[in-house]
Tab-separated table of C-alpha atoms in Angstrom:
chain	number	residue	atom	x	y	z
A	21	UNK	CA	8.928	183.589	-40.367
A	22	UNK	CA	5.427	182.839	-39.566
A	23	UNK	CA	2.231	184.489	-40.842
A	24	UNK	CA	1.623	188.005	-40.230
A	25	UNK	CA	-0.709	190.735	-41.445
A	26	UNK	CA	0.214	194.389	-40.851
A	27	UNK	CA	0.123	197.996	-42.106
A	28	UNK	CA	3.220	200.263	-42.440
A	29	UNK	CA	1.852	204.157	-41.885
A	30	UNK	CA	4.163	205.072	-39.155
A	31	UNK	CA	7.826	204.715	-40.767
A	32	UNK	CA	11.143	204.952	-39.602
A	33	UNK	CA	13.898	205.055	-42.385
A	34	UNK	CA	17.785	204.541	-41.243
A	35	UNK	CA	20.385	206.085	-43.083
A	36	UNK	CA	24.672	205.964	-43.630
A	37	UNK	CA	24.897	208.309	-46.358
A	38	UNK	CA	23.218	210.853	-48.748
A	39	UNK	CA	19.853	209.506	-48.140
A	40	UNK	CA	18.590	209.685	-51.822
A	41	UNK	CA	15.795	207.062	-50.879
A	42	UNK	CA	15.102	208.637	-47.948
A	43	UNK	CA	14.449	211.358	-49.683
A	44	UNK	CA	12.080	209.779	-52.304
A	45	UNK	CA	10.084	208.816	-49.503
A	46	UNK	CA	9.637	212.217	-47.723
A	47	UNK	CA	8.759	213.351	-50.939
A	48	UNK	CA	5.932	210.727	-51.594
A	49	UNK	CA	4.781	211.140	-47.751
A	50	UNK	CA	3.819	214.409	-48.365
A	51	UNK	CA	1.066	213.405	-50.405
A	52	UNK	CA	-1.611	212.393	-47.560
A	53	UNK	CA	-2.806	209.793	-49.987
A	54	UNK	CA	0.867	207.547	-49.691
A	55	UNK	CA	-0.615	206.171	-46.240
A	56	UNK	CA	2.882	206.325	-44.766
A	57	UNK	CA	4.426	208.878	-43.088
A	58	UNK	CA	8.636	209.180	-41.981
A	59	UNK	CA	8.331	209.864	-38.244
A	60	UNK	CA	11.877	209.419	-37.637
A	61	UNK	CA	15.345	209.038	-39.106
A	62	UNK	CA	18.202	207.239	-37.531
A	63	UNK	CA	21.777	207.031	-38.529
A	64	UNK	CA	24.832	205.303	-37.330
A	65	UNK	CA	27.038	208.053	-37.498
A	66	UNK	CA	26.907	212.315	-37.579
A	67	UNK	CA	27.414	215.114	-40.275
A	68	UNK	CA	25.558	212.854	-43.499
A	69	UNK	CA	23.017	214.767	-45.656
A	70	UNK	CA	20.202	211.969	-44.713
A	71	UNK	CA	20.196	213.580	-41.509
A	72	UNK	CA	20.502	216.644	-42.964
A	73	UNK	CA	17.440	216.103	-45.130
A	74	UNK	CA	15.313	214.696	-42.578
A	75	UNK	CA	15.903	217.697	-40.638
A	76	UNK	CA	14.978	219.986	-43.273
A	77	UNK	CA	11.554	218.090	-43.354
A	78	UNK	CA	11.145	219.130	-39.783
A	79	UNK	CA	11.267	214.703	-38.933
A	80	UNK	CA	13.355	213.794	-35.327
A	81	UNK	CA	16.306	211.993	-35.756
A	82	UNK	CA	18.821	209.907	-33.742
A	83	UNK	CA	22.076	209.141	-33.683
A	84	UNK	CA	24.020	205.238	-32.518
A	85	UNK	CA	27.081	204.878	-33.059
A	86	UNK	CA	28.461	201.456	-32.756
A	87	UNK	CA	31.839	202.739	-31.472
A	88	UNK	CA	30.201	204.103	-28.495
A	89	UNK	CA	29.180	200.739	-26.602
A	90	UNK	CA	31.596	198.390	-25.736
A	91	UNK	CA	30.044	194.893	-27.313
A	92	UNK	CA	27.871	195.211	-30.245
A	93	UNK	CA	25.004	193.748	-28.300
A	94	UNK	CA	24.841	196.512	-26.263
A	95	UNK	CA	24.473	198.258	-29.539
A	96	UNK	CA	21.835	196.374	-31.142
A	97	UNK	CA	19.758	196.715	-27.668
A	98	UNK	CA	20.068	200.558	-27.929
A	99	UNK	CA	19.439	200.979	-31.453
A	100	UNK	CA	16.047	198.626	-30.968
A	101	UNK	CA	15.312	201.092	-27.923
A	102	UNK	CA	15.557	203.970	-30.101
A	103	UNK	CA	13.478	202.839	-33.168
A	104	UNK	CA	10.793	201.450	-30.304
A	105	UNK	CA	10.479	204.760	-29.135
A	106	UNK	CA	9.096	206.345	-32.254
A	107	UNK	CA	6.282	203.186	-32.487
A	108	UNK	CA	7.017	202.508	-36.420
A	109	UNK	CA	5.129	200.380	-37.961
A	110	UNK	CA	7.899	199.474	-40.207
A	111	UNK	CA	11.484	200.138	-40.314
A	112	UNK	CA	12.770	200.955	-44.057
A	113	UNK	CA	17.128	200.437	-43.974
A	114	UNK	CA	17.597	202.949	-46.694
A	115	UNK	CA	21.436	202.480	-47.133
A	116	UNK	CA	22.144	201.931	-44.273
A	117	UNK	CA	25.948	199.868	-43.541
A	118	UNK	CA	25.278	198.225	-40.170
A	119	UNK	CA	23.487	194.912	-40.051
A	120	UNK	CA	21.007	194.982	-37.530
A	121	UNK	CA	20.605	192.964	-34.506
A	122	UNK	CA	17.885	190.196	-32.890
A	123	UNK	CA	16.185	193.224	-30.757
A	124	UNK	CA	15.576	194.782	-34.068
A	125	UNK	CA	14.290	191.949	-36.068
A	126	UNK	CA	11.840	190.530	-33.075
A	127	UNK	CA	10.395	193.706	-32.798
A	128	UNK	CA	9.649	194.859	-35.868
A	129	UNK	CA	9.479	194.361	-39.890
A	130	UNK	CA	11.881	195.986	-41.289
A	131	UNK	CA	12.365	196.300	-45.408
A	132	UNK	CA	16.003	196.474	-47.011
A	133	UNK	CA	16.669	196.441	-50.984
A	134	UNK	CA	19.971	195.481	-52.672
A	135	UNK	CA	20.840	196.405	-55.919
A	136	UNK	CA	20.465	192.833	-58.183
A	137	UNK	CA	17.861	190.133	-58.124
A	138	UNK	CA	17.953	187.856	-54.824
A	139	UNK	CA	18.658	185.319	-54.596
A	140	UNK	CA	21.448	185.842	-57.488
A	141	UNK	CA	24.593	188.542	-56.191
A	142	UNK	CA	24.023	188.295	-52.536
A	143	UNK	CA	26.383	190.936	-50.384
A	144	UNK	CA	27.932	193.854	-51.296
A	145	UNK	CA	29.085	193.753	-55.006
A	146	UNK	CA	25.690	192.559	-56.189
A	147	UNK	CA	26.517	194.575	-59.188
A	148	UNK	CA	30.109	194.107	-59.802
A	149	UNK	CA	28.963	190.275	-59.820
A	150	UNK	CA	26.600	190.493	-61.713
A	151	UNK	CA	28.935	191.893	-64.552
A	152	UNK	CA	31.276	189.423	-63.933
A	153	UNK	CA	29.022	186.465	-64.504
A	154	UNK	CA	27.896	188.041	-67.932
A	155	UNK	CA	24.371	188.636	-67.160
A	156	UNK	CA	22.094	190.396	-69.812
A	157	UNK	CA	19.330	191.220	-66.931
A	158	UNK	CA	19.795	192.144	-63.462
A	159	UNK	CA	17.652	194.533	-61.095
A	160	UNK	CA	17.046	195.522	-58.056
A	161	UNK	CA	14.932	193.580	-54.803
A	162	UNK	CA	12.657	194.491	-51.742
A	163	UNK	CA	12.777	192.407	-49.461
A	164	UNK	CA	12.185	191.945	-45.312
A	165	UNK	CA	15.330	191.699	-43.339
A	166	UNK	CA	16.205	188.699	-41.179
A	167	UNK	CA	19.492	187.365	-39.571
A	168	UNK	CA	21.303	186.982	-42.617
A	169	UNK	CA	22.744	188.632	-45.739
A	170	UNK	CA	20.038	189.862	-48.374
A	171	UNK	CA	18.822	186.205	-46.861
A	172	UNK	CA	14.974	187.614	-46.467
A	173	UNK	CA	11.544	186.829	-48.064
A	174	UNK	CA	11.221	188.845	-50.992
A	175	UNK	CA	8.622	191.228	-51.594
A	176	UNK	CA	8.810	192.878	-54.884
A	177	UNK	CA	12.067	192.716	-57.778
A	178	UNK	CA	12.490	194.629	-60.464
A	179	UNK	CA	14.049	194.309	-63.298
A	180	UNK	CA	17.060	196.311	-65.525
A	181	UNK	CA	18.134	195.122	-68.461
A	182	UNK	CA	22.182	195.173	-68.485
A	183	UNK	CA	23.906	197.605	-71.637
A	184	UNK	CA	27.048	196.202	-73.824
A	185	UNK	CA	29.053	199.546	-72.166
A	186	UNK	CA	27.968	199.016	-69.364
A	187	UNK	CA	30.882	199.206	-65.900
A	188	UNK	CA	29.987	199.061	-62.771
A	189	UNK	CA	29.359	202.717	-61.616
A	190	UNK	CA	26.891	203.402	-64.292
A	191	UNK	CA	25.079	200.124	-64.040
A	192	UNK	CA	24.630	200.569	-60.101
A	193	UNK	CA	23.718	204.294	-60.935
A	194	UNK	CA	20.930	202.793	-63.794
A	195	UNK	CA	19.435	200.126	-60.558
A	196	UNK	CA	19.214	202.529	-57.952
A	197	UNK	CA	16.551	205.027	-60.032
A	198	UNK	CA	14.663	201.928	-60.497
A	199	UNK	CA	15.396	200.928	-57.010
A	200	UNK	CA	14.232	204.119	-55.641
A	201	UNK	CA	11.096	204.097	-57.374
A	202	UNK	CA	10.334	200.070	-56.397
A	203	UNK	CA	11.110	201.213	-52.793
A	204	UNK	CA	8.521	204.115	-52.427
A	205	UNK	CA	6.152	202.242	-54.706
A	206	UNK	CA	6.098	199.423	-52.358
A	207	UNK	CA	6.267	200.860	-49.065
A	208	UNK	CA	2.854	202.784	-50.349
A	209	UNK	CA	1.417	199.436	-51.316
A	210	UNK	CA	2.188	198.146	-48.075
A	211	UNK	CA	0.865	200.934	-45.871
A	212	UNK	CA	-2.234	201.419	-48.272
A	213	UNK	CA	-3.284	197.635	-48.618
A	214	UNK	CA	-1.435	195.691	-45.629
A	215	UNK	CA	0.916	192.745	-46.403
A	216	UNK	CA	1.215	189.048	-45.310
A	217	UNK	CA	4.266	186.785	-44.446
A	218	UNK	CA	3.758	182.727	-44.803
A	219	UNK	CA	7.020	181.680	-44.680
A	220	UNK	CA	8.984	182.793	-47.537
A	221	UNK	CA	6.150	184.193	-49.346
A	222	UNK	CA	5.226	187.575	-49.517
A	223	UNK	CA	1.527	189.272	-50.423
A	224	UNK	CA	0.995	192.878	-50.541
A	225	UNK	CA	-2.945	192.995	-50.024
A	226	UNK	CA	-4.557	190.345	-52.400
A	227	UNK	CA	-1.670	189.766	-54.638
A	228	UNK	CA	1.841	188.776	-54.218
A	229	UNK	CA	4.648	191.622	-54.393
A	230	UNK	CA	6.334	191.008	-58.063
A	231	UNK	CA	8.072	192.579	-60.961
A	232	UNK	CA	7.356	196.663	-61.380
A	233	UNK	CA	9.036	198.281	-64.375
């Protein structure tokens, strides 16, 4: 990934589920002083709540699901279509289960978290490994999506320490209030102060994205 330098005030936020991020974000946009602002929500499939909630904020939403094309491509092409249509300046994948495509990535930066800290617990029992390998510390990351699995340049990690009682449900319940609040905290950063990619390294205005507790 080569250098870039961008703002993120025009978001759009893609959803799977309940949309409890999406949510935090809605709720920070309102506030004219975030500098970002959800202008649409997109979703894989029908009948969630993060649709639901993005239509009680009066925001558009869409709708693409995979099962309706016959090769994924086609898929990925209308997806990218979509989210072009809305001009984002950044896409935020806020739970959402489909891995997007190359006419996605090209076109736009788009900022995924996973619930431990990259590049440790890659995939999608980041927390249940993490328990497994004994960990006292694990946490939640921000990072920019590319072509492979939680395989993007980080931009900010936080940390959450890891209780003796501890099982999986309440840990992952524990890292996604912290994840929530690293998520709207740094898509404000990045819309207020800009952001640059060299490589694998990250800045959010004049410093690089880190640890927020």
């Amino acid at each position: 990934m080569g250098v870039c330098v961008s703002k993120a005030g025009r978001l759009v936020v893609l959803v799977s589920g309940s949309g409890t991020n999406l949510q935090a974000l809605l709720d920070a946009s309102a506030d004219p002083s975030y500098g970002a602002r959800v202008v649409a929500v997109g979703a894989d499939r029908e009948g969630i709540e993060g649709l639901a909630r993005a239509t009680r904020a009066n925001v558009p939403t869409f709708v693409e699901k995979v099962g309706n094309y016959a090769a994924r491509a086609d898929w990925d092409a209308a997806i990218a279509a979509k989210i072009a249509s809305y001009e984002p300046d950044l896409v935020v994948s806020a739970g959402f289960m489909k891995i997007l495509g190359t006419p996605t990535l090209d076109a736009f930066p788009v900022l995924n978290t996973h619930p431990a800290l990259l590049p440790s617990f890659p995939g999608a029992h980041g927390v249940r490994d993490a328990l497994a390998h004994g960990v006292k510390v694990t946490g939640c990351t921000v990072m920019l999506a590319d072509e492979g699995v939680d395989t993007g340049p980080i931009v900010a990690q936080a940390a959450v320490p890891v209780q003796p009682d501890d099982d999986e449900a309440v840990l992952h319940e524990r890292i996604k209030v912290v994840e929530r609040r690293l998520l709207v905290e740094t898509v404000g950063r990045m819309a207020r102060e800009g952001w640059t990619v060299s490589g694998r390294t990250v800045r959010i205005g004049n410093h690089t994205g880190g640890e927020s507790t």
